[in-house]
Short mmCIF file of C-alpha atoms in Angstrom, two decimals:
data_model
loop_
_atom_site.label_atom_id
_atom_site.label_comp_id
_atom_site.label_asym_id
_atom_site.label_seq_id
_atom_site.Cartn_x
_atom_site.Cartn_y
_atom_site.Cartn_z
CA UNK A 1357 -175.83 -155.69 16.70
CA UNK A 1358 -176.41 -152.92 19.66
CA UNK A 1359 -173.18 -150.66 18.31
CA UNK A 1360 -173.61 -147.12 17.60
CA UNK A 1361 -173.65 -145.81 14.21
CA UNK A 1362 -173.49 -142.04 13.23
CA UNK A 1363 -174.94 -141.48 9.72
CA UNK A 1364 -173.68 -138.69 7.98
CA UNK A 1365 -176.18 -137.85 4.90
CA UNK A 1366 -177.86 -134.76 3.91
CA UNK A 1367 -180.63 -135.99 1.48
CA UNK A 1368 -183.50 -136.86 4.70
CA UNK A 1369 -185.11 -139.93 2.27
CA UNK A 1370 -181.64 -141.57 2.15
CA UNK A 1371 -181.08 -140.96 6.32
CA UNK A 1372 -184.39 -142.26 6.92
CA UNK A 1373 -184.45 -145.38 4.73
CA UNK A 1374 -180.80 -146.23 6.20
CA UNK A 1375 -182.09 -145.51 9.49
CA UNK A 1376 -184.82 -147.71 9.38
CA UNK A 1377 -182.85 -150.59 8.02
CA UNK A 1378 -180.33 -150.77 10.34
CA UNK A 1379 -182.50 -149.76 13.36
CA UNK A 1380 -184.34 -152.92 11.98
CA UNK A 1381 -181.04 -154.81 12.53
CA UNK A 1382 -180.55 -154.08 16.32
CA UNK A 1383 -178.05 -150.54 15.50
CA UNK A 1384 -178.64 -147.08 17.57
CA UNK A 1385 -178.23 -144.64 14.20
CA UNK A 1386 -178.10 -141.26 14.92
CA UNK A 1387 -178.01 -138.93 12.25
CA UNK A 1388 -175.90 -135.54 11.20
CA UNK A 1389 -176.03 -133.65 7.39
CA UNK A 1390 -173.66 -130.65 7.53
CA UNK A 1391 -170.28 -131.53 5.96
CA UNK A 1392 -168.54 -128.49 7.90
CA UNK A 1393 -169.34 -130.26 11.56
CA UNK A 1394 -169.58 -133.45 10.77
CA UNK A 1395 -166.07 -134.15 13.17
CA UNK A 1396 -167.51 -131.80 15.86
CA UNK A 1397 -170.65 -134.41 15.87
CA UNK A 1398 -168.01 -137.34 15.63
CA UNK A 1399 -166.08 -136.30 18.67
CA UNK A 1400 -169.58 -135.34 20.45
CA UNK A 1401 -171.39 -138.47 19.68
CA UNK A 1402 -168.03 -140.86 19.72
CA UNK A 1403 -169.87 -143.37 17.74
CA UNK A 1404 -168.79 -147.29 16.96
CA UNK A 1405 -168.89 -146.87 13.45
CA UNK A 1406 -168.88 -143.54 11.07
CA UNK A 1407 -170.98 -144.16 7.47
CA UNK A 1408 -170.28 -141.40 5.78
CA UNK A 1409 -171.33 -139.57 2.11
CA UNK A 1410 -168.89 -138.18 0.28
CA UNK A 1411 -170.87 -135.71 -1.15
CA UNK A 1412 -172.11 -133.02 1.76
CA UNK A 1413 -173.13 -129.56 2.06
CA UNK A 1414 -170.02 -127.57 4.15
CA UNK A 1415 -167.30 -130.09 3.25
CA UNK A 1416 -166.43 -132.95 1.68
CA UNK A 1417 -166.65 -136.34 3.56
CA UNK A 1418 -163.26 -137.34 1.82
CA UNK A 1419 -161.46 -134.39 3.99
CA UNK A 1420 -163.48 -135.22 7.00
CA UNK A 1421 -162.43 -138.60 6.27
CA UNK A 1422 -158.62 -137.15 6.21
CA UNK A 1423 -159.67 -135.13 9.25
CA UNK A 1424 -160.39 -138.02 11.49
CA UNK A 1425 -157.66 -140.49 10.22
CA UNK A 1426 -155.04 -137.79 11.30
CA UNK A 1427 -156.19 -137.11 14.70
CA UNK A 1428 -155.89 -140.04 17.29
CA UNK A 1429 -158.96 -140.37 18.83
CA UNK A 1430 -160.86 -141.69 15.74
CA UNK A 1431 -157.99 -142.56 13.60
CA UNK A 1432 -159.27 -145.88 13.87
CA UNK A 1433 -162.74 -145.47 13.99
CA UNK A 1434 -164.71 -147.89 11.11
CA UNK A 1435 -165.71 -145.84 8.17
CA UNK A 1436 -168.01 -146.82 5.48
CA UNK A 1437 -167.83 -144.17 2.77
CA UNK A 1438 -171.24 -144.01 1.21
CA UNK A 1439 -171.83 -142.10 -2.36
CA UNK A 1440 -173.34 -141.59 -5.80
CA UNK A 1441 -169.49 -141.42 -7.32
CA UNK A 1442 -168.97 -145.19 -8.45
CA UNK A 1443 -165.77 -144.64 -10.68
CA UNK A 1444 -163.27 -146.56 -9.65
CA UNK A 1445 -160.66 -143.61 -8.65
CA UNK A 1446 -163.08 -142.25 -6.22
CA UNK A 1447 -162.92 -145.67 -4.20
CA UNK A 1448 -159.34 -145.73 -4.55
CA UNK A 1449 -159.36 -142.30 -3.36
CA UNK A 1450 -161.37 -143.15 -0.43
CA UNK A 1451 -160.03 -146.53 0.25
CA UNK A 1452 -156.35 -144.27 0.44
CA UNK A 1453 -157.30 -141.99 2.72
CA UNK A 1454 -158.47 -144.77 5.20
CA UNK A 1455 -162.10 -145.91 4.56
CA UNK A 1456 -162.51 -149.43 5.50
CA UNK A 1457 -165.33 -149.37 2.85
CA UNK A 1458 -166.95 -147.52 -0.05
CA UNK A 1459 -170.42 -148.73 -1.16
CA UNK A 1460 -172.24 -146.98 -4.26
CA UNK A 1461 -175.90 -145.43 -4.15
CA UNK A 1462 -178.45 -147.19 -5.30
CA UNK A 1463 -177.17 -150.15 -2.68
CA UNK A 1464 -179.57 -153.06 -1.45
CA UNK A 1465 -180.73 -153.13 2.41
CA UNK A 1466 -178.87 -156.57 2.86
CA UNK A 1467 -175.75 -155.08 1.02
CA UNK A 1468 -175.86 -152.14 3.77
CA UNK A 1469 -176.65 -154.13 6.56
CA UNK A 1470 -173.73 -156.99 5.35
CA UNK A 1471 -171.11 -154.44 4.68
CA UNK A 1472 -171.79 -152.22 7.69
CA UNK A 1473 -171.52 -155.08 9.84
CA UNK A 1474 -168.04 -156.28 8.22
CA UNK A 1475 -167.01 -152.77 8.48
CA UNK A 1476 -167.97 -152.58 12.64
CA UNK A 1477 -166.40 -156.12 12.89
CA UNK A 1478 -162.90 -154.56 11.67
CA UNK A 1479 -162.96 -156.20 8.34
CA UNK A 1480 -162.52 -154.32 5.33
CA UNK A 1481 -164.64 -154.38 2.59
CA UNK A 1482 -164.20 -152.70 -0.60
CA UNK A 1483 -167.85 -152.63 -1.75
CA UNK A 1484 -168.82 -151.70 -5.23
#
């Protein structure tokens, strides 16, 4: 793909498997796993796609999420909301704060790579 993704994940295992998958796939990842400057990082690294976990040390990736909507310069910035939570009011939640996707831990490499690439492509995708 060549776009830039910035990973947002604190657990290392999870940033490095999802690293190496979509390296694998042609994406520059770079990675970030504090919560409370995860926007600072955002506006630093101005990535082409934001795949965030909800659940962070610092802060919650649902207000960064809320963060970044409201402010113009990433207000439209793909987000794929990535998380352990896989009730179906936390991806409502998500998906109503502006996440153009939500996909559920344990996910398969070709579901991350496939919805990532919808997500960069401008297409939502409500994931599972």
């Amino acid at each position: 793909m060549g776009s830039r993704v910035l990973l947002v994940e604190d657990e290392i295992n999870i940033f490095e498997a999802i690293s190496f998958i979509l390296s694998r796939d042609g994406w520059e990842v770079s990675g970030h796993g504090n919560g409370a400057t995860a926007v600072a990082e955002v506006a630093r690294l101005n990535p082409d796609v934001l795949v965030l976990d909800v659940m962070l040390p610092g802060r919650s990736g649902l207000d960064i999420l809320r963060d970044l909507r409201g402010q113009a310069e990433t207000a439209d910035l793909p987000v794929l909301m990535l998380t352990a939570k896989g009730q179906s009011k936390d991806r409502d939640l998500a998906l109503a704060l502006g996440a153009n996707a939500y996909l559920t831990k344990p996910f398969s490499n070709a579901e991350m790579v496939e919805t990532l690439r919808r997500v960069a492509e401008g297409g939502a995708a409500a994931g599972t």
